[in-house]
Short mmCIF file of C-alpha atoms in Angstrom, two decimals:
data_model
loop_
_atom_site.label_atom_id
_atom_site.label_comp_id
_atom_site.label_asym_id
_atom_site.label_seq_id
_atom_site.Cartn_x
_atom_site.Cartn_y
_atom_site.Cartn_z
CA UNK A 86 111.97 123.60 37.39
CA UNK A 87 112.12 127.38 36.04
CA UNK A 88 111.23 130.54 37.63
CA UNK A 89 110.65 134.01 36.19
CA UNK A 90 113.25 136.31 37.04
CA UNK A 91 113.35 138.40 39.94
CA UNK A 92 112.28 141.78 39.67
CA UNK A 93 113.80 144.96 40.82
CA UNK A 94 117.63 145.00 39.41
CA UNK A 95 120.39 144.20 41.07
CA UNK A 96 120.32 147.29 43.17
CA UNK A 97 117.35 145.99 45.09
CA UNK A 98 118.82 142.71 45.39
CA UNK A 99 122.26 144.02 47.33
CA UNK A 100 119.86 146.21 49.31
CA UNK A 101 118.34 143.65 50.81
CA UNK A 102 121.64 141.76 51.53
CA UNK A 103 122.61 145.05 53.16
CA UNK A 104 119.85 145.12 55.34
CA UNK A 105 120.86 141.54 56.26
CA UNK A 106 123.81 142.22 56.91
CA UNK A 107 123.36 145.19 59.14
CA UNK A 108 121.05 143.39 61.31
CA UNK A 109 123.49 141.19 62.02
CA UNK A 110 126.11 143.72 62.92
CA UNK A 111 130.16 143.91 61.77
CA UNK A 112 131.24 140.29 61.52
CA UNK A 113 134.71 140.14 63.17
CA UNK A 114 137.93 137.62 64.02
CA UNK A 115 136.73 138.42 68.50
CA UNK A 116 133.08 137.76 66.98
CA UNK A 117 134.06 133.97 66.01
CA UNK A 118 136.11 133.49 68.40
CA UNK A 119 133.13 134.15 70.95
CA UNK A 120 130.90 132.09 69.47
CA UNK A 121 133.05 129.32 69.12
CA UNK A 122 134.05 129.57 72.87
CA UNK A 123 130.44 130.26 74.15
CA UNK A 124 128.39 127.70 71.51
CA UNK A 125 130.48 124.87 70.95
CA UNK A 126 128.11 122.21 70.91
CA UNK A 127 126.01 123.73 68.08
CA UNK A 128 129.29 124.46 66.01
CA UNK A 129 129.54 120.85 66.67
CA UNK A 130 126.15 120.60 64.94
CA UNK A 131 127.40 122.31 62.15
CA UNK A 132 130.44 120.32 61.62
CA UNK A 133 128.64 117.11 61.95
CA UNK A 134 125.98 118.33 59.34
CA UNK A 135 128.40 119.61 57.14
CA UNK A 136 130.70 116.83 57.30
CA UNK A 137 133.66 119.03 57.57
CA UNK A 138 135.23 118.98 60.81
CA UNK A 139 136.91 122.90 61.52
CA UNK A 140 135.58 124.67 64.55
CA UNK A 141 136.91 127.95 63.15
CA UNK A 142 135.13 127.82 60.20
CA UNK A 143 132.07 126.66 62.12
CA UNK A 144 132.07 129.15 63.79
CA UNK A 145 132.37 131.64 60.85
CA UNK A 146 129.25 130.18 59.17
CA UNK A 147 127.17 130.98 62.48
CA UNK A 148 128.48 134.52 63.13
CA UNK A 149 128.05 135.25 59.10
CA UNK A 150 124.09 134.21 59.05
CA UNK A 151 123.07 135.09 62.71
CA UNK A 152 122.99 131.46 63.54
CA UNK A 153 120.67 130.16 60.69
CA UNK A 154 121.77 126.80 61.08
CA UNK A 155 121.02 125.49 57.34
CA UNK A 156 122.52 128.71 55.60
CA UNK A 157 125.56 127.93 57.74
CA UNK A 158 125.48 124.00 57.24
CA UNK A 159 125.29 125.32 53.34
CA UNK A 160 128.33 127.78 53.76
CA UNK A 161 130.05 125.00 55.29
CA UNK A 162 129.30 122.09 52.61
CA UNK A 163 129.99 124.96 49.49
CA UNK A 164 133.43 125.04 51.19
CA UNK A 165 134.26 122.08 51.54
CA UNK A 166 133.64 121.36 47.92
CA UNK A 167 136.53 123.48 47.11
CA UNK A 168 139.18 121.61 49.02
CA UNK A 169 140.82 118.94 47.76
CA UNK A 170 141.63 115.28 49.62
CA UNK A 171 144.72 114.29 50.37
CA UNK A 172 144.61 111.47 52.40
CA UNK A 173 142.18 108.61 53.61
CA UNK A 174 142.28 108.24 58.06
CA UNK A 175 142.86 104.85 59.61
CA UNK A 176 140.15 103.45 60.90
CA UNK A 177 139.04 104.22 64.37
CA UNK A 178 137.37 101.68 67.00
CA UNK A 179 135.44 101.84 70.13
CA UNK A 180 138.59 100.53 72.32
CA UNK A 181 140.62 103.35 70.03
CA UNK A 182 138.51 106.81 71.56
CA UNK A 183 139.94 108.96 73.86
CA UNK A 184 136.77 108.41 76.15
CA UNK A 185 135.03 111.48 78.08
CA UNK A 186 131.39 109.86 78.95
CA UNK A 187 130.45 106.62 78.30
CA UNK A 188 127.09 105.24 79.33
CA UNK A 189 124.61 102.50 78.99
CA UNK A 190 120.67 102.45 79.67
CA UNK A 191 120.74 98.49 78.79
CA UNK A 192 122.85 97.21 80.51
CA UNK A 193 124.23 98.55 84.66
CA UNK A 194 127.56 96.87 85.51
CA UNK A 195 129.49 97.07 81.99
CA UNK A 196 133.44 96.35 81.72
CA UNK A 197 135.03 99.63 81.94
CA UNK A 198 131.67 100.85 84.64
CA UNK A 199 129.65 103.87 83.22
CA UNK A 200 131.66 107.37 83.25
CA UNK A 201 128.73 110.35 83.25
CA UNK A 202 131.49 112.27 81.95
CA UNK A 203 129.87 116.07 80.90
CA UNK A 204 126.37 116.56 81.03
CA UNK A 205 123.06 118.25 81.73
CA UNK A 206 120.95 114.86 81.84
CA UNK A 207 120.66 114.19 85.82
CA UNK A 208 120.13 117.95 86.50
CA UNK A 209 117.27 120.69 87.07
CA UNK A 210 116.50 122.77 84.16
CA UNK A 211 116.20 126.07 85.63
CA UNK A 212 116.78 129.72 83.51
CA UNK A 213 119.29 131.33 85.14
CA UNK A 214 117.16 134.72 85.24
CA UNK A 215 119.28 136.65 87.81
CA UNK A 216 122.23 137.06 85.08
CA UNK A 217 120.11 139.76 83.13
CA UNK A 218 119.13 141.76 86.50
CA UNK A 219 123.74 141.89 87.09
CA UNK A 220 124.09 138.47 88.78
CA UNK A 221 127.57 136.77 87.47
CA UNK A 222 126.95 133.00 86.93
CA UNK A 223 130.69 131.60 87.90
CA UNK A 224 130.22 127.45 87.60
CA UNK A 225 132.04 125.41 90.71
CA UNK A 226 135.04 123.75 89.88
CA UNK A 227 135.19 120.30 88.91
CA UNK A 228 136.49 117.95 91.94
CA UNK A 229 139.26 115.80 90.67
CA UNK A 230 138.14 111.95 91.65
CA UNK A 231 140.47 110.04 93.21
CA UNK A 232 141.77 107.95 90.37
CA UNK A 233 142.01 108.56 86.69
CA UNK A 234 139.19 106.47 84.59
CA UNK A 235 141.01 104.32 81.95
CA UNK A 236 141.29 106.94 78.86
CA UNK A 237 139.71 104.41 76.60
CA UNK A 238 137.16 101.73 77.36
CA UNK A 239 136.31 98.79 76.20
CA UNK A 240 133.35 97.54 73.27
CA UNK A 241 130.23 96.67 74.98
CA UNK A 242 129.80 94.48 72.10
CA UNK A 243 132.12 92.76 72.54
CA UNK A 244 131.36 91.64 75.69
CA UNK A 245 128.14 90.75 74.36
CA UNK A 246 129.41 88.50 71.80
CA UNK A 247 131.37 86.74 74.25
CA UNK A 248 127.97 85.78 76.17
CA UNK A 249 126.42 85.02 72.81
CA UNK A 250 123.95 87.87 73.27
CA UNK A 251 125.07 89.69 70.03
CA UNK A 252 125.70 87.70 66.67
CA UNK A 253 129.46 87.17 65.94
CA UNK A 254 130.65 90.74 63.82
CA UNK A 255 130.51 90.33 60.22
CA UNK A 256 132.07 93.67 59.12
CA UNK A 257 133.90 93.14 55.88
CA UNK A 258 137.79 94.32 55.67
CA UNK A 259 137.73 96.61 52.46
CA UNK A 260 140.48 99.02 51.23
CA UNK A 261 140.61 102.37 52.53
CA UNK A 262 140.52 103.63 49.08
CA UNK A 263 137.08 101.10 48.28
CA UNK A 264 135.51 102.74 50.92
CA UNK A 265 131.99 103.84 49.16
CA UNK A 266 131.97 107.57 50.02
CA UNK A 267 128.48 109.45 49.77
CA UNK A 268 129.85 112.76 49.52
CA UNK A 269 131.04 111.79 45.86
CA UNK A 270 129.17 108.83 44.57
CA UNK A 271 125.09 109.49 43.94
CA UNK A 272 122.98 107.78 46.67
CA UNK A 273 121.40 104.57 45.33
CA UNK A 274 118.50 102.37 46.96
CA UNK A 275 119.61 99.81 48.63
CA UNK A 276 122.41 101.75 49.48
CA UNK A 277 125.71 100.24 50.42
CA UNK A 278 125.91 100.32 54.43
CA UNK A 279 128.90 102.76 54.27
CA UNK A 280 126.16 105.02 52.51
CA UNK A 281 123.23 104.75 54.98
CA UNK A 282 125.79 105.50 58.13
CA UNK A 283 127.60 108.54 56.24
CA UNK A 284 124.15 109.80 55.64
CA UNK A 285 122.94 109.47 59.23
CA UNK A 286 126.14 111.06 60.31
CA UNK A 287 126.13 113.84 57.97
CA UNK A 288 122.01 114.20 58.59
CA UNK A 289 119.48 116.82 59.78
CA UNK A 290 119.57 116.63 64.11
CA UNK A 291 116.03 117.85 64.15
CA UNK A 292 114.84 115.61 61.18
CA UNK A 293 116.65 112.65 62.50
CA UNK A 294 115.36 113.34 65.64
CA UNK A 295 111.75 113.33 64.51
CA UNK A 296 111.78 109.91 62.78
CA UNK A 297 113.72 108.38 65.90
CA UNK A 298 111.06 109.46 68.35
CA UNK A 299 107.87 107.98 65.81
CA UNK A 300 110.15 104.86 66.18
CA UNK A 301 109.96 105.13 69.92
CA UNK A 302 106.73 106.19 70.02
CA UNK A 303 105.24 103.33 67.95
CA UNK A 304 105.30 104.29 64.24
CA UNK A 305 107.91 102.05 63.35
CA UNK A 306 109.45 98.17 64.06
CA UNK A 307 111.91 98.98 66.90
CA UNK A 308 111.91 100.11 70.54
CA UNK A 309 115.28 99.86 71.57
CA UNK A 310 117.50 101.22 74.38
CA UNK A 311 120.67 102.87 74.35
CA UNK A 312 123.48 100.41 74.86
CA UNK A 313 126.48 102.11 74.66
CA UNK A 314 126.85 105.64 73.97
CA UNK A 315 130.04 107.85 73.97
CA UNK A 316 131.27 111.06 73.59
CA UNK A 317 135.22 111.42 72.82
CA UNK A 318 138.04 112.72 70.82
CA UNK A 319 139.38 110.53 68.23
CA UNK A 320 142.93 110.55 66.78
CA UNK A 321 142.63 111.04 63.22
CA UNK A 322 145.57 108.62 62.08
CA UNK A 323 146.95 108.93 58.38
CA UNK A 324 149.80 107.17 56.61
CA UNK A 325 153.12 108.34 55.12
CA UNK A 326 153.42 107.41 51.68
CA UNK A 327 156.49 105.37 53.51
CA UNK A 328 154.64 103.64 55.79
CA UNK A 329 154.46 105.15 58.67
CA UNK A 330 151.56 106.01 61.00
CA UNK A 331 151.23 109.22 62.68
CA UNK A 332 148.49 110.93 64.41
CA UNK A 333 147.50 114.35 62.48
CA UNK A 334 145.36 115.42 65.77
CA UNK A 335 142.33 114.54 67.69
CA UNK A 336 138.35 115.36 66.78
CA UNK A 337 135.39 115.22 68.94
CA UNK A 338 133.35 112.86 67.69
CA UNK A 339 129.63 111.01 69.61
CA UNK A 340 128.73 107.86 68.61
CA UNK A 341 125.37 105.27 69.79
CA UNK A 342 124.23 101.53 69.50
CA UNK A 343 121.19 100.89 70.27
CA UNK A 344 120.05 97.35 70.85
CA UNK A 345 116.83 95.29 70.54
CA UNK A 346 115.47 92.12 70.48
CA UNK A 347 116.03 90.39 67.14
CA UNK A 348 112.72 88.55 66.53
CA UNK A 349 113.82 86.39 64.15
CA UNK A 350 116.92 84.83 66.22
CA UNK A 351 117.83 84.72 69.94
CA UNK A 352 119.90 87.17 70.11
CA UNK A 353 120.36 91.10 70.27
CA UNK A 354 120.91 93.67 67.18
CA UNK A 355 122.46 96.30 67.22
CA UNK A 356 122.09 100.17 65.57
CA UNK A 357 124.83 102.68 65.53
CA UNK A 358 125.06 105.51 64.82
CA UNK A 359 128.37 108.36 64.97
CA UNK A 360 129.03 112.16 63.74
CA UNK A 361 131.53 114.61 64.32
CA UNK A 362 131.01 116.81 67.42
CA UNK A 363 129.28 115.86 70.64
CA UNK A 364 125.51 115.74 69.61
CA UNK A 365 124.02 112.88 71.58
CA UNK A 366 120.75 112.71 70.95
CA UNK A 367 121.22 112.83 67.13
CA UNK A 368 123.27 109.40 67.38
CA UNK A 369 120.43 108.13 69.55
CA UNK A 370 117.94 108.93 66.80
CA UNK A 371 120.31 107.61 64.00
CA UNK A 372 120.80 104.65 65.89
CA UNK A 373 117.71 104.16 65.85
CA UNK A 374 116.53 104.67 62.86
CA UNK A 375 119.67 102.40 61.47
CA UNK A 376 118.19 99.35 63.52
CA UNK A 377 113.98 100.18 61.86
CA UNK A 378 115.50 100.24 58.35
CA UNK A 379 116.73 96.58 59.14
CA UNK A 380 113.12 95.50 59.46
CA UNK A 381 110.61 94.86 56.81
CA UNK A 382 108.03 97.59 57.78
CA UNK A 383 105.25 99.53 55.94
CA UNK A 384 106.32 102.54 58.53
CA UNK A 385 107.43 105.52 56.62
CA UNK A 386 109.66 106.57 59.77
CA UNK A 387 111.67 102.52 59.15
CA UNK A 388 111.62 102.94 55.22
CA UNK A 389 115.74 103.38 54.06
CA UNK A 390 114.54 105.50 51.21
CA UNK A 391 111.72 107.99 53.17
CA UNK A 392 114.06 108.46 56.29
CA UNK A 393 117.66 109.29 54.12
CA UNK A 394 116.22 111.39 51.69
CA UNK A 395 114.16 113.30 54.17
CA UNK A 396 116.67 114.01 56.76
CA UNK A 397 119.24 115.25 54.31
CA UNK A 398 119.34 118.69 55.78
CA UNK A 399 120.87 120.77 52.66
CA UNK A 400 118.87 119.54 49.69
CA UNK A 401 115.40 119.51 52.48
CA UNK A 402 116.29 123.19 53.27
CA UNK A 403 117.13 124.54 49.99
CA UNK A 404 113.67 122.74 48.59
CA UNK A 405 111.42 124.33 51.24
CA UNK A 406 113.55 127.91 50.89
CA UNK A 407 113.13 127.62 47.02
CA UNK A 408 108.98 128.40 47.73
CA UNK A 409 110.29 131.73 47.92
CA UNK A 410 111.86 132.14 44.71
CA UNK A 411 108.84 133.71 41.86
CA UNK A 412 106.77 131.60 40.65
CA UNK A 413 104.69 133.77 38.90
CA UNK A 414 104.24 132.54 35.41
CA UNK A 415 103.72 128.59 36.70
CA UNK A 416 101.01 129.82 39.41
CA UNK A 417 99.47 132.04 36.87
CA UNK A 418 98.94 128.81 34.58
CA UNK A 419 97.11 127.43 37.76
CA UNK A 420 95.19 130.36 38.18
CA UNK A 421 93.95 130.67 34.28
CA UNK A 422 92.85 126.82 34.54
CA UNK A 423 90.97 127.48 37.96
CA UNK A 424 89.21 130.49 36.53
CA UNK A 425 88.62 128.32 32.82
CA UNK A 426 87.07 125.41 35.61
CA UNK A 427 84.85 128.14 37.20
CA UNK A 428 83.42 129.52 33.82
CA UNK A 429 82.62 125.97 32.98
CA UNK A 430 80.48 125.27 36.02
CA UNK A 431 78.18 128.62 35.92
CA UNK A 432 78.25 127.43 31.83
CA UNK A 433 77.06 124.15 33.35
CA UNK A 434 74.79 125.28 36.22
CA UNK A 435 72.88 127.92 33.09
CA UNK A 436 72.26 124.99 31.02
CA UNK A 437 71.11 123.39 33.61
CA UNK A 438 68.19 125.98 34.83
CA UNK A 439 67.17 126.95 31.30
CA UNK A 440 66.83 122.88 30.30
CA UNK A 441 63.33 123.42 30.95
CA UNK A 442 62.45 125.91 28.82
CA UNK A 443 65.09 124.45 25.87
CA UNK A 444 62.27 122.58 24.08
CA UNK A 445 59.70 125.96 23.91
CA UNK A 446 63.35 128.39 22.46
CA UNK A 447 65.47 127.94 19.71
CA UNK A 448 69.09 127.57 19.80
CA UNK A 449 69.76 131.50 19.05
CA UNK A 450 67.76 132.24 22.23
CA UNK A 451 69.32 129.53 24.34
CA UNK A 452 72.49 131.18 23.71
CA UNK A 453 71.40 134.46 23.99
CA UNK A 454 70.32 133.21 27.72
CA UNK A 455 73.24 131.52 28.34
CA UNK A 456 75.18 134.77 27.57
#
């Protein structure tokens, strides 16, 4: 796709990345650190979206675009690209997560019991006006319960499988170095599973979200509930080139199955869904959406291809942004064939009122009326 080239110079073009910039006000080390401390769940977002998991430079690409959350996602990505891999994780498990709220709308008396751990979902949602008139907002302490929860918890799955509710687990041992990785290798239809669960995990919240409710709402195969859903810090484990094991340090990381009614056997399936940060209701949507692109559906919202392309949130972004960019020679093409079209018709709609008189005028007067 070409463009013409932007006019004005480059003078014009740093002026108007200087009025940017000055809107936004001196970008500073106390700046990031503030909106790291007051904003963590949306630097969350950002890690999660960018699939690079550093708060501080989260945090940067928020304070350096005023919180536009794709030009910071795209900050974030362009980084990453520029640092190289050194090692593969372990794998982590359910049982492995350092477990801070753990839940389940399916299901009441789970092994382990549910832990509500941090969150807003049982309480009023009232704006705390009185802060801007002086009022100091100071949150009560936290009561300490009587006895520690368990700092890990067991699969729900698991528990399932043992009352044949879910179908035994099928999940294939493969290298860590085999591991399909989406960030390198081109996404293909039908993608490898590794592939559709990176992509949820590294996908738009909002276009994620979107899909997952016209699931829920009807627009696609599924309506499932949440059956286990977590929020955590996971030890990211790598090994030695000797042989040893050692943990590296601990990410927060949320992670959802849902579960429905699988209508071709008599059991339950399962979705998941799981991205860096706490962002719940994005793994509820990816969960979600994992379980409708199991099913044979003419839904757009359940097709693998429509939802993965369309909730990738850097290439979506930069398409819609790129409307911006001149297009004045391809538009101008449009506009000499509309105006070509319109000369036709009034040629057309002449013809057409002087047909009666064509047989009584010769063909120099015709086109002398025409003209």
């Amino acid at each position: 796709m070409a463009y013409a080239a932007t006019r004005g110079g480059e003078e014009a073009i740093a002026q108007a990345e200087r009025l940017y910039r000055d809107d936004l006000g001196p970008l500073t080390a106390g700046r990031i650190a503030e909106v790291r401390r007051a904003l963590p769940y949306l630097v969350d977002r950002v890690m999660g979206e960018a699939s690079l998991y550093e708060p501080d430079l989260a945090a940067l690409a928020l304070a350096q675009t005023g919180g536009e959350l794709y030009e910071a996602v795209l900050l974030l990505r362009a980084y990453r690209t520029t640092q190289p891999r050194l090692w593969t994780a372990e794998p982590v498990t359910h049982r492995d997560i350092l477990t801070v709220r753990r839940i389940s709308a399916a299901f009441k008396d789970i092994p382990g019991g549910q832990i509500l751990g941090p969150t807003l979902d049982y309480s009023h949602r009232l704006l705390k006006v009185g802060v801007l008139a002086g009022e100091t907002d100071v949150p009560e302490p936290v009561t300490p319960g009587r006895t520690s929860a368990p700092a890990t918890q067991p699969a729900l799955a698991d528990w399932q499988r043992e009352q044949g509710l879910v179908a035994p687990e099928r999940a294939a041992k493969v290298p860590l170095d085999d591991i399909p990785d989406v960030t390198r290798d081109g996404l293909l239809f039908p993608p490898p599973r590794a592939h559709r669960l990176q992509t949820l995990a590294r996908g738009d919240t909002g276009g994620m979200l979107a899909l997952g409710y016209a699931n829920q709402r009807g627009y696609g195969p599924v309506h499932p509930a949440v059956n286990d859903l977590r929020l955590g810090e996971a030890e990211v484990r790598l090994r030695h080139p000797r042989g040893t094991v050692f943990s590296a340090g601990r990410v927060r990381v949320s992670e959802t199955e849902m579960v429905s009614k699988d209508p071709r056997a008599d059991t339950l399936k399962l979705g998941f869904c799981a991205t860096f940060g706490w962002n719940e209701v994005k793994t509820i949507a990816g969960a979600t959406l994992d379980l409708s692109m199991e099913e044979q559906s003419a839904f757009a919202a359940a097709d693998e291809e429509f939802v993965l392309y369309h909730t990738e949130p850097t290439e979506a972004s930069g398409f819609c942004i790129h409307f911006k960019m001149p297009h004045y020679v391809t538009f101008q093409s449009s506009l000499d064939a509309l105006r070509g079209a319109n000369a036709d018709r009034d040629r057309r709609a002449a013809r057409a009122k002087a047909k009666p008189k064509a047989d009584r005028m010769s063909e120099a007067e015709i086109e002398e009326a025409l003209s």
